[in-house]
Amino acid sequence: AVPREGEGWLSALVEELDTCFVDYDLADSHLTADRLARYPLIGLETADFMNAEDQQRLLAYARAGGHLIIGPGMPYLDAALKPCRVFGEHLETPGTVQIGSGCLTWVDEGTLPTVLAKHLPPVEYRCDQPAVHLSLHRNNGQALLFAANPTNTSLETRLHFSGRRTLRPAWGASQ
């Protein structure tokens, strides 16, 4: 399920990814190593408890070059509520540590946007209307920018970007 706006760490993560036009996958916790390897960065909302095997699998992802960002807390119990500090063996307080070729970052909700800004591409397009949703997709040197008005009222806005761009409607003449 997609988190509702303004409801915790995962919502803050999704909002920041949307703002930076980063595609994401809200997947279940049963990801294989092959599927994890598709992603250069994984954000995982954590609680006080987490299965030790899942933590080990995610650390293997980081060792192989991935960046695992967890928060807002650090698991210290397993699913049976017995002591389990797999991630905690690497980080005692929020911060980042190198794990093999990748890294593990523990971040709380308040500093999540700042931490993500260091690891996400810069935003290329912005508009004056916060209600307008922008989505940028790239493939083989081509870029497609979608602008959507999810409200039931007509909106007028300006699109901001740096440099020169040529914008063409993707589906016929503009309305």
Coordinates of C-alpha atoms in Angstrom, one line a residue:
A1 CA 0.0 0.0 0.0
V2 CA 1.2 3.5 -0.7
P3 CA 1.5 5.5 2.4
R4 CA -0.7 8.5 2.9
E5 CA 0.8 12.0 2.8
G6 CA 2.3 13.2 6.0
E7 CA 2.4 9.9 7.8
G8 CA 5.9 9.1 8.9
W9 CA 9.3 8.1 7.6
L10 CA 8.1 6.2 4.6
S11 CA 5.8 9.0 3.5
A12 CA 8.7 11.4 3.8
L13 CA 10.9 9.1 1.7
V14 CA 8.2 8.7 -1.0
E15 CA 7.6 12.4 -1.1
E16 CA 11.3 13.2 -1.5
L17 CA 11.6 10.6 -4.3
D18 CA 8.6 12.1 -6.1
T19 CA 10.0 15.6 -5.8
C20 CA 13.3 14.4 -7.3
F21 CA 11.6 12.4 -10.1
V22 CA 13.1 9.2 -8.9
D23 CA 11.2 6.0 -9.9
Y24 CA 10.7 3.7 -7.0
D25 CA 9.2 0.3 -6.2
L26 CA 7.1 -0.2 -3.1
A27 CA 7.9 -3.9 -2.8
D28 CA 7.2 -6.5 -0.2
S29 CA 10.0 -7.7 2.1
H30 CA 10.5 -11.0 0.2
L31 CA 13.0 -9.7 -2.3
T32 CA 15.7 -11.9 -3.8
A33 CA 19.3 -10.8 -4.1
D34 CA 18.8 -10.5 -7.9
R35 CA 15.9 -8.1 -7.4
L36 CA 17.7 -6.1 -4.7
A37 CA 20.7 -5.7 -7.1
R38 CA 18.5 -3.7 -9.5
Y39 CA 18.4 -0.8 -7.2
P40 CA 21.3 1.5 -6.4
L41 CA 19.5 2.8 -3.3
I42 CA 17.0 1.1 -1.1
G43 CA 15.0 2.9 1.6
L44 CA 13.6 0.7 4.3
E45 CA 11.3 1.9 7.1
T46 CA 12.4 0.1 10.3
A47 CA 10.9 -0.7 13.7
D48 CA 12.3 -2.1 16.9
F49 CA 12.1 -5.6 15.5
M50 CA 13.2 -7.3 12.3
N51 CA 14.0 -10.8 11.2
A52 CA 17.8 -11.4 11.4
E53 CA 17.8 -13.2 8.0
D54 CA 16.2 -10.2 6.4
Q55 CA 18.8 -7.9 7.9
Q56 CA 21.7 -10.2 6.7
R57 CA 20.2 -10.3 3.2
L58 CA 20.0 -6.5 3.1
L59 CA 23.6 -6.2 4.4
A60 CA 24.7 -8.5 1.6
Y61 CA 23.0 -6.1 -0.8
A62 CA 25.1 -3.2 0.7
R63 CA 28.3 -5.3 0.6
A64 CA 27.7 -5.9 -3.1
G65 CA 27.6 -2.1 -3.7
G66 CA 24.1 -1.0 -2.8
H67 CA 23.2 1.9 -0.5
L68 CA 20.7 0.8 2.2
I69 CA 19.0 3.7 4.0
I70 CA 17.0 2.7 7.1
G71 CA 15.0 4.6 9.6
P72 CA 13.5 6.0 11.7
G73 CA 14.7 3.5 14.2
M74 CA 17.3 0.7 14.6
P75 CA 16.0 -2.8 15.0
Y76 CA 17.3 -4.4 18.2
L77 CA 14.9 -7.4 18.4
D78 CA 14.0 -10.2 16.0
A79 CA 10.5 -11.3 15.1
A80 CA 10.2 -13.3 18.3
L81 CA 11.3 -10.2 20.3
K82 CA 14.7 -11.7 21.2
P83 CA 17.8 -9.5 21.0
C84 CA 19.0 -9.1 17.4
R85 CA 21.4 -6.3 16.4
V86 CA 22.5 -7.2 12.9
F87 CA 22.3 -3.6 11.6
G88 CA 23.2 -2.3 15.1
E89 CA 26.6 -4.0 15.0
H90 CA 27.5 -1.5 12.3
L91 CA 25.8 1.7 13.6
E92 CA 25.2 2.8 17.2
T93 CA 23.7 6.2 16.2
P94 CA 22.2 7.7 13.0
G95 CA 24.9 8.2 10.3
T96 CA 26.5 6.3 7.5
V97 CA 29.0 3.5 7.5
Q98 CA 30.8 1.7 4.6
I99 CA 29.7 -2.0 4.2
G100 CA 31.8 -3.8 1.6
S101 CA 31.4 -1.8 -1.7
G102 CA 28.3 -0.1 -0.5
C103 CA 27.0 1.5 2.6
L104 CA 24.4 1.5 5.4
T105 CA 22.7 4.8 6.4
W106 CA 20.5 5.2 9.5
V107 CA 18.5 8.4 9.3
D108 CA 15.5 9.8 11.2
E109 CA 12.5 11.5 9.5
G110 CA 13.7 15.0 10.2
T111 CA 17.0 14.7 8.4
L112 CA 15.8 12.3 5.6
P113 CA 15.5 15.0 3.0
T114 CA 19.0 16.3 3.7
V115 CA 20.5 12.9 3.5
L116 CA 18.6 11.9 0.3
A117 CA 19.7 15.2 -1.3
K118 CA 23.3 14.0 -1.2
H119 CA 22.4 10.7 -2.9
L120 CA 19.7 11.6 -5.5
P121 CA 20.1 13.4 -8.8
P122 CA 19.4 17.1 -8.8
V123 CA 15.9 18.2 -9.7
E124 CA 15.8 19.5 -13.3
Y125 CA 12.2 20.8 -13.4
R126 CA 10.0 22.6 -11.0
C127 CA 6.7 24.5 -11.4
D128 CA 5.1 27.3 -9.4
Q129 CA 2.0 25.2 -8.6
P130 CA 2.7 22.6 -5.8
A131 CA -0.5 20.8 -6.8
V132 CA 0.9 19.9 -10.2
H133 CA 2.7 16.6 -10.3
L134 CA 5.7 16.4 -12.6
S135 CA 7.2 13.1 -13.7
L136 CA 10.4 12.8 -15.8
H137 CA 11.3 9.7 -17.7
R138 CA 14.5 9.1 -19.7
N139 CA 15.3 6.4 -22.2
N140 CA 18.1 6.3 -24.9
G141 CA 18.8 10.0 -24.7
Q142 CA 15.2 11.0 -24.9
A143 CA 13.3 12.7 -22.1
L144 CA 9.5 12.7 -21.5
L145 CA 8.2 15.1 -18.9
F146 CA 4.6 14.5 -17.7
A147 CA 2.7 17.3 -16.0
A148 CA -0.5 16.3 -14.3
N149 CA -3.1 18.4 -12.5
P150 CA -4.8 16.0 -10.0
T151 CA -7.3 18.7 -8.9
N152 CA -10.7 19.3 -10.3
T153 CA -9.9 22.9 -11.1
S154 CA -8.0 24.5 -13.9
L155 CA -4.5 25.6 -12.9
E156 CA -2.0 27.9 -14.5
T157 CA 1.7 27.6 -13.7
R158 CA 5.2 28.2 -14.9
L159 CA 7.8 25.5 -15.5
H160 CA 11.3 26.3 -14.3
F161 CA 14.6 24.7 -15.5
S162 CA 18.1 25.8 -16.2
G163 CA 19.6 26.2 -19.6
R164 CA 17.8 25.9 -23.0
R165 CA 15.2 23.2 -23.7
T166 CA 12.9 22.4 -26.5
L167 CA 9.5 21.3 -25.3
R168 CA 7.0 19.6 -27.6
P169 CA 3.7 18.1 -26.8
A170 CA 3.8 14.3 -26.9
W171 CA 0.2 13.8 -28.1
G172 CA -0.6 16.3 -30.8
A173 CA -1.1 20.1 -30.4
S174 CA -1.2 21.6 -26.9
Q175 CA -4.7 22.4 -25.6

